[in-house]
Short mmCIF file of C-alpha atoms in Angstrom, two decimals:
data_model
loop_
_atom_site.label_atom_id
_atom_site.label_comp_id
_atom_site.label_asym_id
_atom_site.label_seq_id
_atom_site.Cartn_x
_atom_site.Cartn_y
_atom_site.Cartn_z
CA MET A 1 14.38 -7.72 6.63
CA THR A 2 17.28 -9.15 7.98
CA VAL A 3 17.52 -12.10 5.46
CA ILE A 4 17.45 -9.33 2.79
CA ALA A 5 20.04 -7.41 4.56
CA GLY A 6 22.23 -10.56 4.62
CA THR A 7 21.62 -11.20 1.12
CA VAL A 8 22.30 -8.01 -0.11
CA THR A 9 25.55 -8.00 2.00
CA ALA A 10 26.61 -11.33 0.62
CA LEU A 11 26.11 -10.04 -2.94
CA ILE A 12 28.33 -7.07 -2.30
CA CYS A 13 30.89 -9.10 -0.55
CA VAL A 14 30.74 -11.66 -3.62
CA ILE A 15 31.22 -8.54 -6.18
CA LEU A 16 33.89 -7.00 -4.15
CA ILE A 17 35.72 -10.36 -3.74
CA THR A 18 35.37 -10.82 -7.34
CA LEU A 19 36.86 -7.35 -8.46
CA ILE A 20 39.88 -7.79 -5.97
CA VAL A 21 40.86 -11.17 -7.20
CA VAL A 22 40.69 -10.29 -10.82
CA GLY A 23 42.50 -7.07 -9.77
CA VAL A 24 45.13 -9.06 -7.97
CA ARG A 25 45.32 -11.72 -10.23
CA GLY A 26 46.30 -9.22 -13.19
CA GLN A 27 48.84 -7.79 -10.87
CA ALA A 28 50.18 -11.17 -9.99
CA GLY A 29 50.39 -12.33 -13.89
CA ASP A 30 51.98 -9.20 -14.64
CA TYR A 31 54.80 -10.22 -12.03
CA GLN A 32 55.35 -13.57 -13.11
CA ARG A 33 55.61 -12.61 -16.71
CA ASN A 34 58.14 -9.72 -15.82
CA LYS A 35 59.96 -12.37 -13.47
CA ALA A 36 60.37 -14.66 -16.55
CA THR A 37 60.94 -11.80 -18.72
CA ALA A 38 63.95 -10.55 -16.39
CA ALA A 39 65.40 -14.09 -16.20
CA ALA A 40 65.19 -14.62 -19.73
CA LEU A 41 67.05 -11.05 -20.46
CA ARG A 42 69.79 -12.25 -18.06
CA ILE A 43 70.54 -15.34 -20.20
CA ALA A 44 70.54 -13.41 -23.20
CA TYR A 45 73.01 -10.75 -21.79
CA GLU A 46 75.33 -13.77 -20.60
CA ILE A 47 75.31 -15.33 -23.95
CA ARG A 48 76.56 -11.73 -25.35
CA ARG A 49 79.24 -11.91 -22.77
CA GLU A 50 79.96 -15.77 -23.21
CA PRO A 51 78.98 -17.06 -26.59
CA ALA A 52 80.02 -20.44 -25.84
CA LEU A 53 77.50 -21.05 -22.99
CA GLN A 54 76.42 -24.50 -22.56
CA GLY A 55 74.92 -26.85 -19.73
CA GLY A 56 72.89 -25.88 -16.88
CA LEU A 57 71.15 -22.59 -16.59
CA ALA A 58 70.09 -21.16 -13.17
CA GLY A 59 67.29 -18.96 -12.85
CA PRO A 60 64.87 -17.98 -10.08
CA ASP A 61 62.23 -20.07 -8.25
CA GLU A 62 59.38 -21.47 -10.71
CA VAL A 63 61.55 -20.19 -13.78
CA VAL A 64 62.38 -22.80 -16.47
CA LEU A 65 64.88 -21.62 -18.96
CA GLN A 66 66.13 -23.08 -21.92
CA LEU A 67 68.44 -21.80 -24.67
CA LEU A 68 68.28 -23.12 -28.06
CA ASP A 69 70.53 -22.58 -31.19
CA SER A 70 69.76 -21.20 -34.67
CA ARG A 71 68.84 -24.86 -35.61
CA HIS A 72 66.20 -25.13 -32.74
CA ARG A 73 68.42 -27.48 -30.89
CA VAL A 74 68.45 -27.33 -26.89
CA ILE A 75 72.05 -26.09 -25.79
CA ALA A 76 71.60 -25.20 -22.23
CA GLY A 77 68.61 -25.12 -19.97
CA THR A 78 67.63 -25.43 -16.32
CA ASP A 79 67.92 -29.08 -14.65
CA ARG A 80 64.49 -30.49 -16.27
CA VAL A 81 64.91 -28.96 -19.57
CA SER A 82 68.79 -29.07 -20.05
CA ASN A 83 68.75 -31.81 -22.83
CA GLY A 84 65.56 -33.02 -24.91
CA ILE A 85 62.85 -31.13 -26.95
CA PRO A 86 62.23 -27.39 -26.83
CA ILE A 87 59.60 -26.35 -24.58
CA ALA A 88 57.91 -24.21 -27.19
CA ARG A 89 57.87 -23.84 -30.91
CA PHE A 90 56.98 -20.22 -31.39
CA ARG A 91 59.66 -17.45 -32.06
CA PRO A 92 59.28 -13.89 -31.90
CA ALA A 93 58.36 -12.29 -35.41
CA GLU A 94 61.30 -10.98 -37.46
CA THR A 95 60.91 -7.40 -36.46
CA ASP A 96 60.40 -8.40 -32.75
CA ILE A 97 63.05 -9.15 -30.11
CA TYR A 98 60.65 -10.99 -27.89
CA SER A 99 57.14 -12.70 -27.78
CA THR A 100 55.20 -14.01 -24.81
CA ARG A 101 52.56 -16.75 -24.97
CA ALA A 102 50.32 -18.70 -22.59
CA LEU A 103 50.70 -22.45 -23.38
CA CYS A 104 48.45 -25.03 -21.74
CA PRO A 105 50.63 -26.72 -21.14
CA PRO A 106 54.33 -26.03 -22.58
CA ARG A 107 55.92 -29.39 -24.28
CA GLY A 108 57.26 -31.90 -21.34
CA PHE A 109 55.10 -29.98 -18.42
CA ASN A 110 51.65 -30.08 -16.96
CA GLY A 111 49.60 -27.15 -16.37
CA CYS A 112 49.49 -23.71 -18.05
CA MET A 113 52.43 -21.63 -17.92
CA TRP A 114 53.74 -18.23 -19.60
CA VAL A 115 56.34 -18.70 -21.98
CA VAL A 116 58.63 -15.74 -22.77
CA ALA A 117 60.76 -16.24 -26.02
CA ILE A 118 63.81 -13.60 -26.54
CA ARG A 119 65.84 -13.76 -29.85
CA VAL A 120 69.31 -13.52 -29.52
CA TYR A 121 71.39 -12.27 -32.61
CA GLN A 122 74.41 -14.58 -33.48
CA PRO A 123 76.80 -14.42 -36.45
CA ASN A 124 75.67 -17.77 -37.71
CA GLY A 125 72.13 -17.19 -36.82
CA ASP A 126 69.85 -16.08 -34.02
CA TRP A 127 69.34 -18.05 -31.00
CA ILE A 128 66.20 -18.52 -28.87
CA VAL A 129 66.08 -18.04 -25.05
CA TYR A 130 62.78 -19.34 -23.51
CA ALA A 131 61.65 -18.48 -20.07
CA ALA A 132 58.64 -20.44 -18.56
CA ILE A 133 56.75 -19.82 -15.37
CA PRO A 134 53.35 -21.13 -14.17
CA THR A 135 50.19 -19.08 -14.71
CA VAL A 136 48.44 -17.38 -11.84
CA PRO A 137 45.29 -19.44 -10.76
CA TRP A 138 41.87 -18.12 -10.72
CA TYR A 139 41.85 -17.64 -7.19
CA VAL A 140 45.47 -16.41 -7.04
CA ASN A 141 46.43 -17.63 -3.77
CA PRO A 142 44.48 -20.19 -1.21
CA SER A 143 45.42 -17.84 1.62
CA LEU A 144 44.12 -14.70 -0.11
CA MET A 145 40.69 -16.45 -1.12
CA LEU A 146 40.65 -17.84 2.79
CA PHE A 147 41.13 -14.45 4.08
CA LEU A 148 38.48 -12.70 1.79
CA VAL A 149 35.86 -15.17 2.43
CA CYS A 150 36.40 -15.28 6.04
CA VAL A 151 36.14 -11.31 5.97
CA SER A 152 33.02 -11.35 4.10
CA LEU A 153 31.24 -13.88 6.28
CA LEU A 154 32.20 -11.72 9.30
CA GLY A 155 30.76 -8.84 7.11
CA VAL A 156 27.43 -10.50 6.13
CA LEU A 157 27.14 -11.63 10.06
CA LEU A 158 27.78 -8.17 11.47
CA VAL A 159 25.16 -6.71 9.09
CA SER A 160 22.68 -9.37 9.77
CA LEU A 161 23.00 -9.05 13.22
CA ARG A 162 22.75 -5.19 12.99
CA ALA A 163 19.64 -5.43 10.69
CA TRP A 164 18.21 -7.68 13.26
CA GLY A 165 18.76 -5.32 16.17
CA THR A 166 17.50 -2.38 14.12
CA VAL A 167 14.19 -4.18 13.02
CA ASP A 168 13.71 -5.45 16.43
CA GLN A 169 14.09 -2.06 17.88
CA THR A 170 12.05 -0.52 15.36
CA LEU A 171 9.26 -2.87 15.40
CA ALA A 172 8.98 -2.84 19.29
CA PRO A 173 6.52 -0.01 19.26
CA VAL A 174 4.48 -1.70 16.74
CA ASP A 175 4.44 -4.78 18.76
CA ALA A 176 3.24 -2.66 21.82
CA ILE A 177 0.40 -1.00 19.46
CA ARG A 178 -0.36 -4.33 18.58
CA ALA A 179 -0.73 -5.58 22.06
CA GLU A 180 -2.55 -2.70 23.53
CA LEU A 181 -5.17 -3.04 20.42
CA ALA A 182 -5.57 -6.69 21.13
CA GLU A 183 -6.47 -5.81 24.84
CA ILE A 184 -8.95 -2.91 23.84
CA THR A 185 -12.50 -4.35 23.90
CA ALA A 186 -15.76 -3.10 23.55
CA GLY A 187 -16.08 -2.73 27.20
CA GLN A 188 -12.71 -0.91 27.29
CA SER A 189 -13.14 1.27 24.29
CA GLY A 190 -12.16 4.43 25.91
CA ARG A 191 -8.19 3.21 26.23
CA ARG A 192 -5.69 4.85 23.62
CA VAL A 193 -2.38 3.17 22.39
CA THR A 194 0.82 4.89 23.35
CA VAL A 195 1.80 7.38 21.10
CA PRO A 196 5.79 7.33 20.61
CA GLU A 197 7.76 10.64 21.02
CA ASN A 198 9.74 10.22 17.59
CA ARG A 199 7.86 11.91 14.58
CA ASP A 200 8.07 8.83 12.31
CA GLU A 201 5.92 6.39 10.46
CA ILE A 202 5.28 4.71 14.00
CA ARG A 203 3.89 7.90 15.59
CA LEU A 204 1.64 8.08 12.38
CA LEU A 205 0.42 4.48 12.88
CA ALA A 206 -0.39 5.18 16.51
CA GLU A 207 -2.04 8.51 15.77
CA ALA A 208 -4.05 6.65 12.73
CA ALA A 209 -4.94 3.69 15.54
CA ASN A 210 -6.26 6.26 17.90
CA ALA A 211 -8.23 8.14 15.48
CA THR A 212 -9.69 4.78 14.51
CA LEU A 213 -10.43 4.24 18.34
CA ASP A 214 -12.18 7.49 18.40
CA ARG A 215 -14.43 6.70 15.51
CA LEU A 216 -15.40 3.21 16.99
CA ASP A 217 -15.88 5.06 20.11
CA SER A 218 -18.67 7.46 18.37
CA ALA A 219 -19.94 4.64 16.47
CA LEU A 220 -20.32 2.69 19.71
CA ALA A 221 -21.92 5.68 21.80
CA ARG A 222 -24.34 6.02 18.83
CA GLN A 223 -25.20 2.32 18.75
CA ARG A 224 -25.90 2.65 22.61
CA SER A 225 -27.82 5.66 22.15
CA PHE A 226 -29.86 4.32 19.04
CA THR A 227 -30.34 0.95 21.30
CA SER A 228 -31.54 2.95 24.37
CA ASP A 229 -33.92 5.24 22.28
CA ALA A 230 -34.95 2.49 20.20
CA SER A 231 -36.13 0.50 23.11
CA HIS A 232 -37.88 3.33 24.61
CA ASP A 233 -39.81 4.06 21.74
CA LEU A 234 -40.80 0.67 21.12
CA ARG A 235 -41.76 0.13 24.79
CA SER A 236 -43.93 3.14 24.68
CA PRO A 237 -46.62 1.79 22.50
CA ILE A 238 -46.60 -1.59 23.95
CA ALA A 239 -46.97 0.00 27.58
CA ALA A 240 -50.00 2.10 26.26
CA ALA A 241 -51.64 -0.88 24.84
CA ARG A 242 -50.99 -3.29 27.81
CA ALA A 243 -52.24 -0.52 30.25
CA LEU A 244 -55.70 -0.23 28.24
CA ILE A 245 -56.22 -3.77 27.87
CA GLU A 246 -55.29 -4.40 31.45
CA GLU A 247 -57.77 -1.73 32.61
CA ALA A 248 -60.44 -2.95 30.28
CA LEU A 249 -60.12 -6.42 31.91
CA LEU A 250 -60.42 -5.08 35.28
CA TYR A 251 -63.91 -3.54 34.41
CA PRO A 252 -65.05 -5.26 31.65
CA ASP A 253 -68.68 -3.88 32.17
CA GLN A 254 -67.76 -0.36 32.31
CA THR A 255 -65.19 -0.64 29.41
CA ASP A 256 -65.96 0.97 25.97
CA TRP A 257 -64.57 -1.97 24.07
CA PRO A 258 -64.94 -0.01 20.65
CA LYS A 259 -62.95 2.87 21.82
CA THR A 260 -60.36 0.77 23.56
CA GLY A 261 -59.75 -1.25 20.41
CA ARG A 262 -58.96 1.92 18.30
CA ALA A 263 -56.62 3.11 21.12
CA VAL A 264 -54.84 -0.36 21.02
CA LEU A 265 -54.82 0.08 17.44
CA GLN A 266 -53.49 3.47 17.46
CA SER A 267 -50.42 2.15 19.53
CA LEU A 268 -49.87 -0.95 17.32
CA GLU A 269 -49.86 1.46 14.38
CA ARG A 270 -47.16 3.48 16.01
CA LEU A 271 -45.23 0.59 16.80
CA GLN A 272 -45.58 -0.83 13.21
CA ALA A 273 -44.15 2.33 12.20
CA ILE A 274 -41.38 2.61 14.27
CA VAL A 275 -40.55 -1.17 13.34
CA THR A 276 -40.64 0.05 9.68
CA ASP A 277 -38.43 2.62 9.74
CA LEU A 278 -35.94 0.56 11.89
CA LEU A 279 -35.50 -2.00 9.30
CA GLN A 280 -35.34 0.76 6.65
CA LEU A 281 -32.53 2.09 8.58
CA ALA A 282 -31.01 -1.39 8.91
CA ARG A 283 -30.96 -1.70 5.20
CA LEU A 284 -29.72 1.49 4.68
CA ASP A 285 -26.98 0.79 7.17
CA ALA A 286 -25.92 -2.31 5.17
CA ALA A 287 -25.84 -0.48 2.03
CA ALA A 288 -27.90 -3.70 0.79
CA TRP A 289 -28.83 -2.35 -2.68
CA GLN A 290 -27.23 -2.10 -5.88
CA ASP A 291 -30.18 -1.59 -8.41
CA THR A 292 -29.60 1.88 -10.38
CA GLU A 293 -31.31 3.69 -12.86
CA LEU A 294 -31.38 7.05 -14.39
CA VAL A 295 -34.06 9.20 -12.47
CA ASP A 296 -35.39 12.43 -13.51
CA LEU A 297 -35.61 14.56 -10.36
CA GLY A 298 -38.19 17.07 -12.06
CA ALA A 299 -40.65 14.23 -12.96
CA LEU A 300 -40.48 12.26 -9.62
CA VAL A 301 -41.25 15.29 -7.68
CA THR A 302 -44.24 15.96 -10.21
CA ILE A 303 -45.54 12.63 -10.01
CA GLU A 304 -45.33 12.43 -6.06
CA VAL A 305 -46.73 15.87 -5.71
CA ALA A 306 -49.68 14.88 -8.10
CA ARG A 307 -50.33 11.38 -6.26
CA SER A 308 -50.09 12.64 -2.70
CA ASP A 309 -52.87 14.49 -0.70
CA ARG A 310 -51.56 16.89 1.56
CA THR A 311 -53.06 19.65 3.80
CA LYS A 312 -50.81 22.48 2.87
CA ARG A 313 -50.48 23.85 -0.78
CA ILE A 314 -47.32 22.84 -2.72
CA VAL A 315 -45.62 24.89 -5.22
CA PRO A 316 -43.01 23.26 -7.43
CA HIS A 317 -40.24 24.99 -9.23
CA ILE A 318 -38.75 22.62 -11.65
CA GLN A 319 -36.00 22.85 -13.83
CA GLU A 320 -36.11 20.26 -16.86
CA GLY A 321 -33.55 17.64 -17.52
CA VAL A 322 -32.07 17.40 -14.07
CA THR A 323 -31.16 13.34 -13.78
CA VAL A 324 -29.09 11.48 -11.16
CA LEU A 325 -28.32 7.78 -11.13
CA GLY A 326 -29.86 6.17 -8.31
CA ASP A 327 -32.76 4.04 -6.65
CA ARG A 328 -35.76 5.56 -7.59
CA LEU A 329 -37.99 4.05 -4.86
CA ARG A 330 -35.56 5.43 -2.18
CA LEU A 331 -35.53 8.73 -3.78
CA VAL A 332 -39.12 8.82 -3.53
CA ARG A 333 -38.72 7.95 0.22
CA LEU A 334 -36.44 10.55 0.93
CA LEU A 335 -38.87 13.18 -0.95
CA THR A 336 -41.75 11.69 0.99
CA ASN A 337 -40.05 12.07 4.41
CA LEU A 338 -39.06 15.76 3.72
CA LEU A 339 -42.54 16.71 2.81
CA ASP A 340 -43.96 15.01 5.53
CA ASN A 341 -41.76 16.86 7.84
CA ALA A 342 -42.31 20.11 5.96
CA GLU A 343 -46.12 19.62 6.23
CA ARG A 344 -45.99 19.10 9.85
CA HIS A 345 -44.25 22.31 10.56
CA ALA A 346 -45.68 24.62 7.42
CA GLU A 347 -48.42 27.27 8.01
CA THR A 348 -50.06 27.23 4.54
CA ARG A 349 -47.33 26.65 1.89
CA ILE A 350 -44.29 24.36 0.81
CA ASP A 351 -42.13 25.18 -2.16
CA ILE A 352 -39.91 22.34 -4.12
CA THR A 353 -37.18 23.45 -6.12
CA VAL A 354 -35.05 21.02 -8.61
CA ARG A 355 -32.19 22.82 -10.40
CA ARG A 356 -28.66 21.87 -11.29
CA GLU A 357 -25.66 23.45 -10.04
CA ASP A 358 -22.76 22.60 -12.52
CA SER A 359 -22.21 18.94 -11.66
CA VAL A 360 -24.66 18.49 -9.02
CA ALA A 361 -28.31 18.00 -8.92
CA VAL A 362 -30.13 19.94 -6.23
CA LEU A 363 -33.80 19.45 -4.57
CA GLU A 364 -34.94 21.81 -1.87
CA VAL A 365 -37.92 21.43 0.39
CA LEU A 366 -39.00 25.09 2.07
CA ASP A 367 -41.77 25.44 4.29
CA ASP A 368 -43.17 28.78 5.52
CA GLY A 369 -43.09 27.47 9.39
CA ALA A 370 -41.16 28.87 12.25
CA GLY A 371 -37.98 26.88 11.16
CA ILE A 372 -35.35 25.37 12.99
CA ALA A 373 -32.55 26.92 15.04
CA GLU A 374 -29.05 26.66 14.08
CA GLN A 375 -28.00 24.56 16.80
CA ASP A 376 -30.68 21.86 16.29
CA ARG A 377 -29.63 21.64 12.64
CA ASP A 378 -27.77 18.45 13.43
CA LEU A 379 -29.74 17.28 15.98
CA VAL A 380 -32.88 16.58 13.74
CA PHE A 381 -30.82 13.95 11.80
CA GLN A 382 -30.09 11.95 14.57
CA ARG A 383 -32.19 8.72 15.22
CA PHE A 384 -35.07 8.93 17.52
CA ALA A 385 -34.08 13.03 18.08
CA ARG A 386 -37.39 15.08 17.97
CA LEU A 387 -37.64 18.65 18.97
CA GLU A 388 -40.36 19.94 21.03
CA ALA A 389 -42.20 21.79 18.36
CA SER A 390 -42.45 18.18 16.49
CA LYS A 391 -43.41 16.69 19.38
CA SER A 392 -46.37 18.99 19.85
CA ARG A 393 -47.38 18.88 16.06
CA ASP A 394 -47.31 15.23 15.62
CA PRO A 395 -47.22 13.01 18.94
CA ALA A 396 -46.99 9.92 16.86
CA GLY A 397 -43.89 10.59 15.02
CA THR A 398 -40.96 8.02 15.18
CA GLY A 399 -38.21 10.68 15.00
CA LEU A 400 -36.54 8.37 12.19
CA GLY A 401 -38.06 10.02 9.04
CA LEU A 402 -35.03 12.86 8.56
CA PRO A 403 -32.31 10.38 9.78
CA ILE A 404 -33.47 7.86 6.86
CA ALA A 405 -33.72 10.82 4.45
CA ARG A 406 -30.01 11.49 5.04
CA GLU A 407 -28.89 8.07 4.97
CA ILE A 408 -30.25 7.69 1.39
CA ALA A 409 -28.68 11.00 0.36
CA ARG A 410 -25.46 9.64 1.78
CA LEU A 411 -25.81 6.28 -0.12
CA HIS A 412 -26.53 8.02 -3.61
CA GLY A 413 -22.93 9.92 -3.15
CA GLY A 414 -24.74 13.31 -2.02
CA THR A 415 -25.66 15.40 1.29
CA LEU A 416 -28.86 16.40 2.95
CA THR A 417 -28.49 19.51 4.95
CA ILE A 418 -30.55 22.35 6.26
CA GLU A 419 -29.31 25.87 5.02
CA ASP A 420 -30.42 29.42 5.89
CA SER A 421 -33.77 30.73 4.74
CA THR A 422 -35.76 33.79 5.23
CA LYS A 423 -38.82 31.97 6.82
CA GLY A 424 -39.17 28.24 7.72
CA ALA A 425 -36.86 25.37 7.36
CA ARG A 426 -34.98 24.73 3.91
CA PHE A 427 -33.77 21.07 3.27
CA VAL A 428 -31.30 21.15 0.87
CA LEU A 429 -30.37 17.80 -1.35
CA ARG A 430 -27.48 17.61 -3.41
CA ILE A 431 -26.64 14.52 -5.37
CA PRO A 432 -23.90 14.08 -8.06
CA ARG A 433 -25.39 13.81 -11.70
CA ASP A 434 -25.18 11.39 -14.18
CA ARG A 435 -22.42 11.83 -17.34
CA GLY A 436 -24.90 12.01 -19.79
CA ASP A 437 -26.90 14.75 -17.79
CA GLN A 438 -23.60 16.91 -17.48
CA THR A 439 -23.52 17.12 -21.35
CA THR A 440 -26.88 19.14 -21.12
#
């Protein structure tokens, strides 16, 4: 920022110096020409008073004067040109009294000069008075150029220092935020960066950083809770199997080994189910899938209902042509988890509805059980969270079915929620439909 400010200031100074030099040079040039013209007019006036004027002519500093007769012979002049050749050859037009030209150089001189020619009427023919004065250089005057350059350098220096101070003062809160963020670790996740009092972009940055830290804390809390719950749920079947084996080894002759084997196998099956669900959640968390296809939700529901053996009656309500773009196997897993949950809590019947709502495909699974209290509707989607009713109906459940279903819905750009119903639990899946389906 300091370099940019200094560069912009330098460019502005260059433009201003150029404008000043051009303006002063124009005025100085006019002054020089007027000075030469005045000197030439004075000589012309003296000729009118004293026609026999000859010899040396006196003029202002830097002005060279020369008087020529009608035959273009030098009659008089200043010291350097009183004799010899004329310093110029041009004459004013017949209708003009004077003429001005820049010669580079005039005859007998070095460098460019303004030359003014004035016609003086005489009985025996017109005489010419030449007055020459050096032109103004592009820099006008060394002192002026030195002054302008010094002022410009001073201005660039002051602006650069001001920009440095402003940027340093502005970025100080940012540096403080950076330092605080660098100190915040997983073990100190409760800390927050200091929010400046000024309502500016730095305050917005600090608030955004704190919001990010809030989300990080929530994620860490969920991770700790998940780790704790996973450890507990994994430890339970292992502990049960270990206890059975240890008891059987203590009393081998009194042990019913087939019964013990079946109990251990049941614990291993629960352990396998938990591990499988954990692996599935890990894949969903990583979003490690890209294979998509056009899936007809109505056909998917019809096929899954026909091939599965359920203990409760399933009543489908299918609207044809409701399609989504997604992963068929994961959508099947979502539907299976919802049906397993509904079958666990339903009394006699499960209703499945597939329909379209504008640009959204909707899948509903409704059971006729006791339902889920409104305050528990978010709890059931937490990993390893299980309500008392669920534990009593299915002690071997993992508490991961509904979280997996919601994660699959999220990866498809949709939502899975529990909505109000007159009886039972009503799970509603909403997924954006594909473009081709929107035309139907």
